[in-house]
Amino acid sequence: MILNLREWGIDADVSRARDLIGLSVLASPDMRPVGRVQEVLISRDGRRIRGLVLETGGLLSRRRVLDYQGVKAVGSTYVLAEERYLEDEAETRCGSALTGLPVLDGSGEELGMLDDLHFEPSTGEIHALQLSRGFVDDLLSGKAIVPLNGPAVTGEGAILLDAVAEREGGLWT
């Protein structure tokens, strides 16, 4: 089921994952700059944003992934956070790895290609998938929003939404 963003009731407090890329991160309590967001990591079950990969300073720099649980606020130009880093990325997946995959409903019908994830900034919880149905259709009708109510299985070639099993939500891998 594809719904218009306003019809689904997504308010201004829900952000798109893509909007995080490039934001400067300031660490509390002294608001010291710690980097810019390069990539968004989502949990393996796809229910929430788990970490923010920060740009590294040079060739020998170690990869730093800010734990999203330490994020205090997400603005249009800055992320305010505690300086806490993820130690283990094994249970995460790069959000950009999902972008462009076809999204299928439970009957195998293609709904569109994954374009972005809509999430709650205060918790990182993912609420909906934003889909592209092609350049012309996107211009005429806008991008589609699919609420993430039930489980979804992500594979190498597609994301399958299972409308029958609604007991859990997320992007299963």
PDB file of C-alpha atoms in Angstrom:
ATOM      1  CA  MET A   1       0.000   0.000   0.000  1.00  0.00           C
ATOM      2  CA  ILE A   2       1.492   3.331  -1.069  1.00  0.00           C
ATOM      3  CA  LEU A   3       0.424   6.494   0.699  1.00  0.00           C
ATOM      4  CA  ASN A   4       1.036  10.200   0.296  1.00  0.00           C
ATOM      5  CA  LEU A   5       3.358  11.607   2.988  1.00  0.00           C
ATOM      6  CA  ARG A   6       0.659  13.918   4.401  1.00  0.00           C
ATOM      7  CA  GLU A   7      -2.066  11.252   4.197  1.00  0.00           C
ATOM      8  CA  TRP A   8       0.105   8.969   6.309  1.00  0.00           C
ATOM      9  CA  GLY A   9       0.486  11.713   8.901  1.00  0.00           C
ATOM     10  CA  ILE A  10       4.261  12.083   8.824  1.00  0.00           C
ATOM     11  CA  ASP A  11       4.959  15.393  10.526  1.00  0.00           C
ATOM     12  CA  ALA A  12       7.931  17.765  10.378  1.00  0.00           C
ATOM     13  CA  ASP A  13       9.720  15.847  13.151  1.00  0.00           C
ATOM     14  CA  VAL A  14      10.349  12.866  10.864  1.00  0.00           C
ATOM     15  CA  SER A  15      13.512  13.166   8.790  1.00  0.00           C
ATOM     16  CA  ARG A  16      15.019  11.402   5.811  1.00  0.00           C
ATOM     17  CA  ALA A  17      18.229   9.398   6.264  1.00  0.00           C
ATOM     18  CA  ARG A  18      19.750  11.081   3.208  1.00  0.00           C
ATOM     19  CA  ASP A  19      19.469  14.472   4.965  1.00  0.00           C
ATOM     20  CA  LEU A  20      22.022  13.332   7.568  1.00  0.00           C
ATOM     21  CA  ILE A  21      24.809  12.964   4.990  1.00  0.00           C
ATOM     22  CA  GLY A  22      27.210  15.915   5.149  1.00  0.00           C
ATOM     23  CA  LEU A  23      25.962  17.321   8.464  1.00  0.00           C
ATOM     24  CA  SER A  24      28.621  18.474  10.918  1.00  0.00           C
ATOM     25  CA  VAL A  25      28.659  16.649  14.250  1.00  0.00           C
ATOM     26  CA  LEU A  26      29.296  18.586  17.466  1.00  0.00           C
ATOM     27  CA  ALA A  27      30.113  16.649  20.644  1.00  0.00           C
ATOM     28  CA  SER A  28      28.759  17.785  24.000  1.00  0.00           C
ATOM     29  CA  PRO A  29      29.412  19.232  26.490  1.00  0.00           C
ATOM     30  CA  ASP A  30      31.828  21.694  24.823  1.00  0.00           C
ATOM     31  CA  MET A  31      30.320  21.485  21.284  1.00  0.00           C
ATOM     32  CA  ARG A  32      33.636  20.343  19.811  1.00  0.00           C
ATOM     33  CA  PRO A  33      33.471  19.386  16.099  1.00  0.00           C
ATOM     34  CA  VAL A  34      34.164  15.655  15.639  1.00  0.00           C
ATOM     35  CA  GLY A  35      33.476  15.274  11.919  1.00  0.00           C
ATOM     36  CA  ARG A  36      30.846  15.178   9.192  1.00  0.00           C
ATOM     37  CA  VAL A  37      28.384  12.374   8.532  1.00  0.00           C
ATOM     38  CA  GLN A  38      29.564  10.261   5.606  1.00  0.00           C
ATOM     39  CA  GLU A  39      27.195   7.263   5.862  1.00  0.00           C
ATOM     40  CA  VAL A  40      24.211   6.056   7.870  1.00  0.00           C
ATOM     41  CA  LEU A  41      24.276   2.569   9.393  1.00  0.00           C
ATOM     42  CA  ILE A  42      20.992   0.862  10.111  1.00  0.00           C
ATOM     43  CA  SER A  43      20.389  -2.090  12.395  1.00  0.00           C
ATOM     44  CA  ARG A  44      20.293  -5.528  10.756  1.00  0.00           C
ATOM     45  CA  ASP A  45      16.574  -5.753  11.467  1.00  0.00           C
ATOM     46  CA  GLY A  46      16.137  -2.375   9.748  1.00  0.00           C
ATOM     47  CA  ARG A  47      14.070  -0.859  12.512  1.00  0.00           C
ATOM     48  CA  ARG A  48      16.390   1.994  13.448  1.00  0.00           C
ATOM     49  CA  ILE A  49      19.444   4.006  12.627  1.00  0.00           C
ATOM     50  CA  ARG A  50      22.269   2.504  14.651  1.00  0.00           C
ATOM     51  CA  GLY A  51      25.250   4.691  13.792  1.00  0.00           C
ATOM     52  CA  LEU A  52      26.687   7.562  11.799  1.00  0.00           C
ATOM     53  CA  VAL A  53      29.977   6.986   9.987  1.00  0.00           C
ATOM     54  CA  LEU A  54      32.135  10.099  10.299  1.00  0.00           C
ATOM     55  CA  GLU A  55      34.538  11.260   7.599  1.00  0.00           C
ATOM     56  CA  THR A  56      38.083  10.359   8.476  1.00  0.00           C
ATOM     57  CA  GLY A  57      40.886  12.895   8.641  1.00  0.00           C
ATOM     58  CA  GLY A  58      43.518  11.085   6.595  1.00  0.00           C
ATOM     59  CA  LEU A  59      44.904   7.853   5.194  1.00  0.00           C
ATOM     60  CA  LEU A  60      45.881   6.382   8.552  1.00  0.00           C
ATOM     61  CA  SER A  61      42.754   7.493  10.386  1.00  0.00           C
ATOM     62  CA  ARG A  62      40.640   4.814  12.015  1.00  0.00           C
ATOM     63  CA  ARG A  63      36.985   4.513  10.957  1.00  0.00           C
ATOM     64  CA  ARG A  64      34.769   6.206  13.521  1.00  0.00           C
ATOM     65  CA  VAL A  65      31.089   5.369  13.859  1.00  0.00           C
ATOM     66  CA  LEU A  66      29.077   7.549  16.204  1.00  0.00           C
ATOM     67  CA  ASP A  67      26.512   5.559  18.205  1.00  0.00           C
ATOM     68  CA  TYR A  68      23.082   6.989  17.296  1.00  0.00           C
ATOM     69  CA  GLN A  69      21.905   6.464  20.882  1.00  0.00           C
ATOM     70  CA  GLY A  70      24.197   9.366  21.803  1.00  0.00           C
ATOM     71  CA  VAL A  71      22.485  11.776  19.375  1.00  0.00           C
ATOM     72  CA  LYS A  72      20.732  14.592  21.235  1.00  0.00           C
ATOM     73  CA  ALA A  73      19.420  16.648  18.308  1.00  0.00           C
ATOM     74  CA  VAL A  74      19.390  16.679  14.506  1.00  0.00           C
ATOM     75  CA  GLY A  75      19.196  20.089  12.881  1.00  0.00           C
ATOM     76  CA  SER A  76      19.414  21.244   9.287  1.00  0.00           C
ATOM     77  CA  THR A  77      23.179  21.854   9.522  1.00  0.00           C
ATOM     78  CA  TYR A  78      24.390  20.117  12.702  1.00  0.00           C
ATOM     79  CA  VAL A  79      24.003  16.925  14.709  1.00  0.00           C
ATOM     80  CA  LEU A  80      24.472  17.406  18.457  1.00  0.00           C
ATOM     81  CA  ALA A  81      25.648  14.261  20.219  1.00  0.00           C
ATOM     82  CA  GLU A  82      27.607  12.717  23.024  1.00  0.00           C
ATOM     83  CA  GLU A  83      30.948  11.433  21.781  1.00  0.00           C
ATOM     84  CA  ARG A  84      30.133   7.709  21.966  1.00  0.00           C
ATOM     85  CA  TYR A  85      31.294   5.354  19.264  1.00  0.00           C
ATOM     86  CA  LEU A  86      30.097   1.926  18.172  1.00  0.00           C
ATOM     87  CA  GLU A  87      32.585  -0.790  19.018  1.00  0.00           C
ATOM     88  CA  ASP A  88      30.926  -3.484  16.920  1.00  0.00           C
ATOM     89  CA  GLU A  89      29.419  -2.856  13.482  1.00  0.00           C
ATOM     90  CA  ALA A  90      28.562  -6.514  12.862  1.00  0.00           C
ATOM     91  CA  GLU A  91      24.861  -5.964  13.480  1.00  0.00           C
ATOM     92  CA  THR A  92      24.578  -2.997  11.087  1.00  0.00           C
ATOM     93  CA  ARG A  93      24.153  -2.414   7.377  1.00  0.00           C
ATOM     94  CA  CYS A  94      24.985   0.647   5.248  1.00  0.00           C
ATOM     95  CA  GLY A  95      21.851   2.541   4.314  1.00  0.00           C
ATOM     96  CA  SER A  96      23.318   3.389   0.910  1.00  0.00           C
ATOM     97  CA  ALA A  97      23.608  -0.345   0.123  1.00  0.00           C
ATOM     98  CA  LEU A  98      19.803  -0.530   0.115  1.00  0.00           C
ATOM     99  CA  THR A  99      19.229   2.557  -2.046  1.00  0.00           C
ATOM    100  CA  GLY A 100      18.137   1.669  -5.558  1.00  0.00           C
ATOM    101  CA  LEU A 101      16.880  -1.823  -4.726  1.00  0.00           C
ATOM    102  CA  PRO A 102      13.416  -2.663  -6.057  1.00  0.00           C
ATOM    103  CA  VAL A 103      10.755  -2.881  -3.329  1.00  0.00           C
ATOM    104  CA  LEU A 104       8.205  -5.663  -3.874  1.00  0.00           C
ATOM    105  CA  ASP A 105       4.923  -6.294  -2.087  1.00  0.00           C
ATOM    106  CA  GLY A 106       4.001  -9.746  -0.734  1.00  0.00           C
ATOM    107  CA  SER A 107       2.623 -10.793  -4.138  1.00  0.00           C
ATOM    108  CA  GLY A 108       5.864  -9.911  -5.944  1.00  0.00           C
ATOM    109  CA  GLU A 109       4.501  -6.705  -7.487  1.00  0.00           C
ATOM    110  CA  GLU A 110       7.144  -3.965  -7.757  1.00  0.00           C
ATOM    111  CA  LEU A 111       6.174  -0.810  -5.844  1.00  0.00           C
ATOM    112  CA  GLY A 112       9.255   1.198  -6.849  1.00  0.00           C
ATOM    113  CA  MET A 113      12.955   1.535  -6.070  1.00  0.00           C
ATOM    114  CA  LEU A 114      14.132   2.415  -2.560  1.00  0.00           C
ATOM    115  CA  ASP A 115      15.088   6.081  -2.538  1.00  0.00           C
ATOM    116  CA  ASP A 116      15.298   6.933   1.170  1.00  0.00           C
ATOM    117  CA  LEU A 117      14.292   6.012   4.720  1.00  0.00           C
ATOM    118  CA  HIS A 118      12.044   8.177   6.905  1.00  0.00           C
ATOM    119  CA  PHE A 119      12.958   8.096  10.599  1.00  0.00           C
ATOM    120  CA  GLU A 120      12.260   9.719  13.961  1.00  0.00           C
ATOM    121  CA  PRO A 121      15.333  11.872  14.814  1.00  0.00           C
ATOM    122  CA  SER A 122      14.984  11.512  18.596  1.00  0.00           C
ATOM    123  CA  THR A 123      15.041   7.694  18.525  1.00  0.00           C
ATOM    124  CA  GLY A 124      16.394   6.755  15.096  1.00  0.00           C
ATOM    125  CA  GLU A 125      13.327   4.544  14.545  1.00  0.00           C
ATOM    126  CA  ILE A 126      12.533   4.018  10.839  1.00  0.00           C
ATOM    127  CA  HIS A 127       8.858   4.625  10.031  1.00  0.00           C
ATOM    128  CA  ALA A 128       8.611   4.456   6.244  1.00  0.00           C
ATOM    129  CA  LEU A 129      10.352   3.769   2.942  1.00  0.00           C
ATOM    130  CA  GLN A 130      10.464   6.451   0.263  1.00  0.00           C
ATOM    131  CA  LEU A 131      10.228   4.983  -3.228  1.00  0.00           C
ATOM    132  CA  SER A 132      11.016   6.276  -6.689  1.00  0.00           C
ATOM    133  CA  ARG A 133       8.901   5.014  -9.573  1.00  0.00           C
ATOM    134  CA  GLY A 134      10.944   6.662 -12.302  1.00  0.00           C
ATOM    135  CA  PHE A 135      11.871  10.246 -13.118  1.00  0.00           C
ATOM    136  CA  VAL A 136       8.669  11.187 -14.962  1.00  0.00           C
ATOM    137  CA  ASP A 137       6.322   9.518 -12.461  1.00  0.00           C
ATOM    138  CA  ASP A 138       8.198  11.149  -9.566  1.00  0.00           C
ATOM    139  CA  LEU A 139       7.782  14.564 -11.229  1.00  0.00           C
ATOM    140  CA  LEU A 140       4.075  14.069 -11.936  1.00  0.00           C
ATOM    141  CA  SER A 141       2.997  12.238  -8.769  1.00  0.00           C
ATOM    142  CA  GLY A 142       5.813  12.733  -6.288  1.00  0.00           C
ATOM    143  CA  LYS A 143       7.763   9.992  -4.584  1.00  0.00           C
ATOM    144  CA  ALA A 144       5.768   7.250  -2.912  1.00  0.00           C
ATOM    145  CA  ILE A 145       5.900   6.614   0.833  1.00  0.00           C
ATOM    146  CA  VAL A 146       5.345   3.080   2.137  1.00  0.00           C
ATOM    147  CA  PRO A 147       4.763   2.755   5.899  1.00  0.00           C
ATOM    148  CA  LEU A 148       7.002   0.109   7.445  1.00  0.00           C
ATOM    149  CA  ASN A 149       4.302  -1.817   9.335  1.00  0.00           C
ATOM    150  CA  GLY A 150       5.409  -5.373   8.806  1.00  0.00           C
ATOM    151  CA  PRO A 151       8.579  -7.297   8.199  1.00  0.00           C
ATOM    152  CA  ALA A 152      10.676  -6.803   5.100  1.00  0.00           C
ATOM    153  CA  VAL A 153      13.353  -9.106   3.762  1.00  0.00           C
ATOM    154  CA  THR A 154      16.325  -7.538   2.015  1.00  0.00           C
ATOM    155  CA  GLY A 155      18.385  -9.528  -0.406  1.00  0.00           C
ATOM    156  CA  GLU A 156      21.045  -8.724  -2.943  1.00  0.00           C
ATOM    157  CA  GLY A 157      18.479  -7.940  -5.626  1.00  0.00           C
ATOM    158  CA  ALA A 158      15.335  -6.655  -3.889  1.00  0.00           C
ATOM    159  CA  ILE A 159      13.440  -5.772  -0.711  1.00  0.00           C
ATOM    160  CA  LEU A 160      10.327  -7.880  -0.159  1.00  0.00           C
ATOM    161  CA  LEU A 161       7.554  -6.448   2.008  1.00  0.00           C
ATOM    162  CA  ASP A 162       5.451  -9.156   3.613  1.00  0.00           C
ATOM    163  CA  ALA A 163       2.007  -7.686   4.277  1.00  0.00           C
ATOM    164  CA  VAL A 164       0.778 -10.918   5.889  1.00  0.00           C
ATOM    165  CA  ALA A 165       3.206 -11.050   8.825  1.00  0.00           C
ATOM    166  CA  GLU A 166       2.651  -7.739  10.647  1.00  0.00           C
ATOM    167  CA  ARG A 167       3.867  -8.809  14.076  1.00  0.00           C
ATOM    168  CA  GLU A 168       7.298  -7.234  13.544  1.00  0.00           C
ATOM    169  CA  GLY A 169       8.526  -4.384  11.351  1.00  0.00           C
ATOM    170  CA  GLY A 170      11.875  -3.750   9.790  1.00  0.00           C
ATOM    171  CA  LEU A 171      14.210  -4.526   6.961  1.00  0.00           C
ATOM    172  CA  TRP A 172      15.303  -8.070   7.642  1.00  0.00           C
ATOM    173  CA  THR A 173      18.520  -9.321   6.130  1.00  0.00           C
TER     174      THR A 173
END
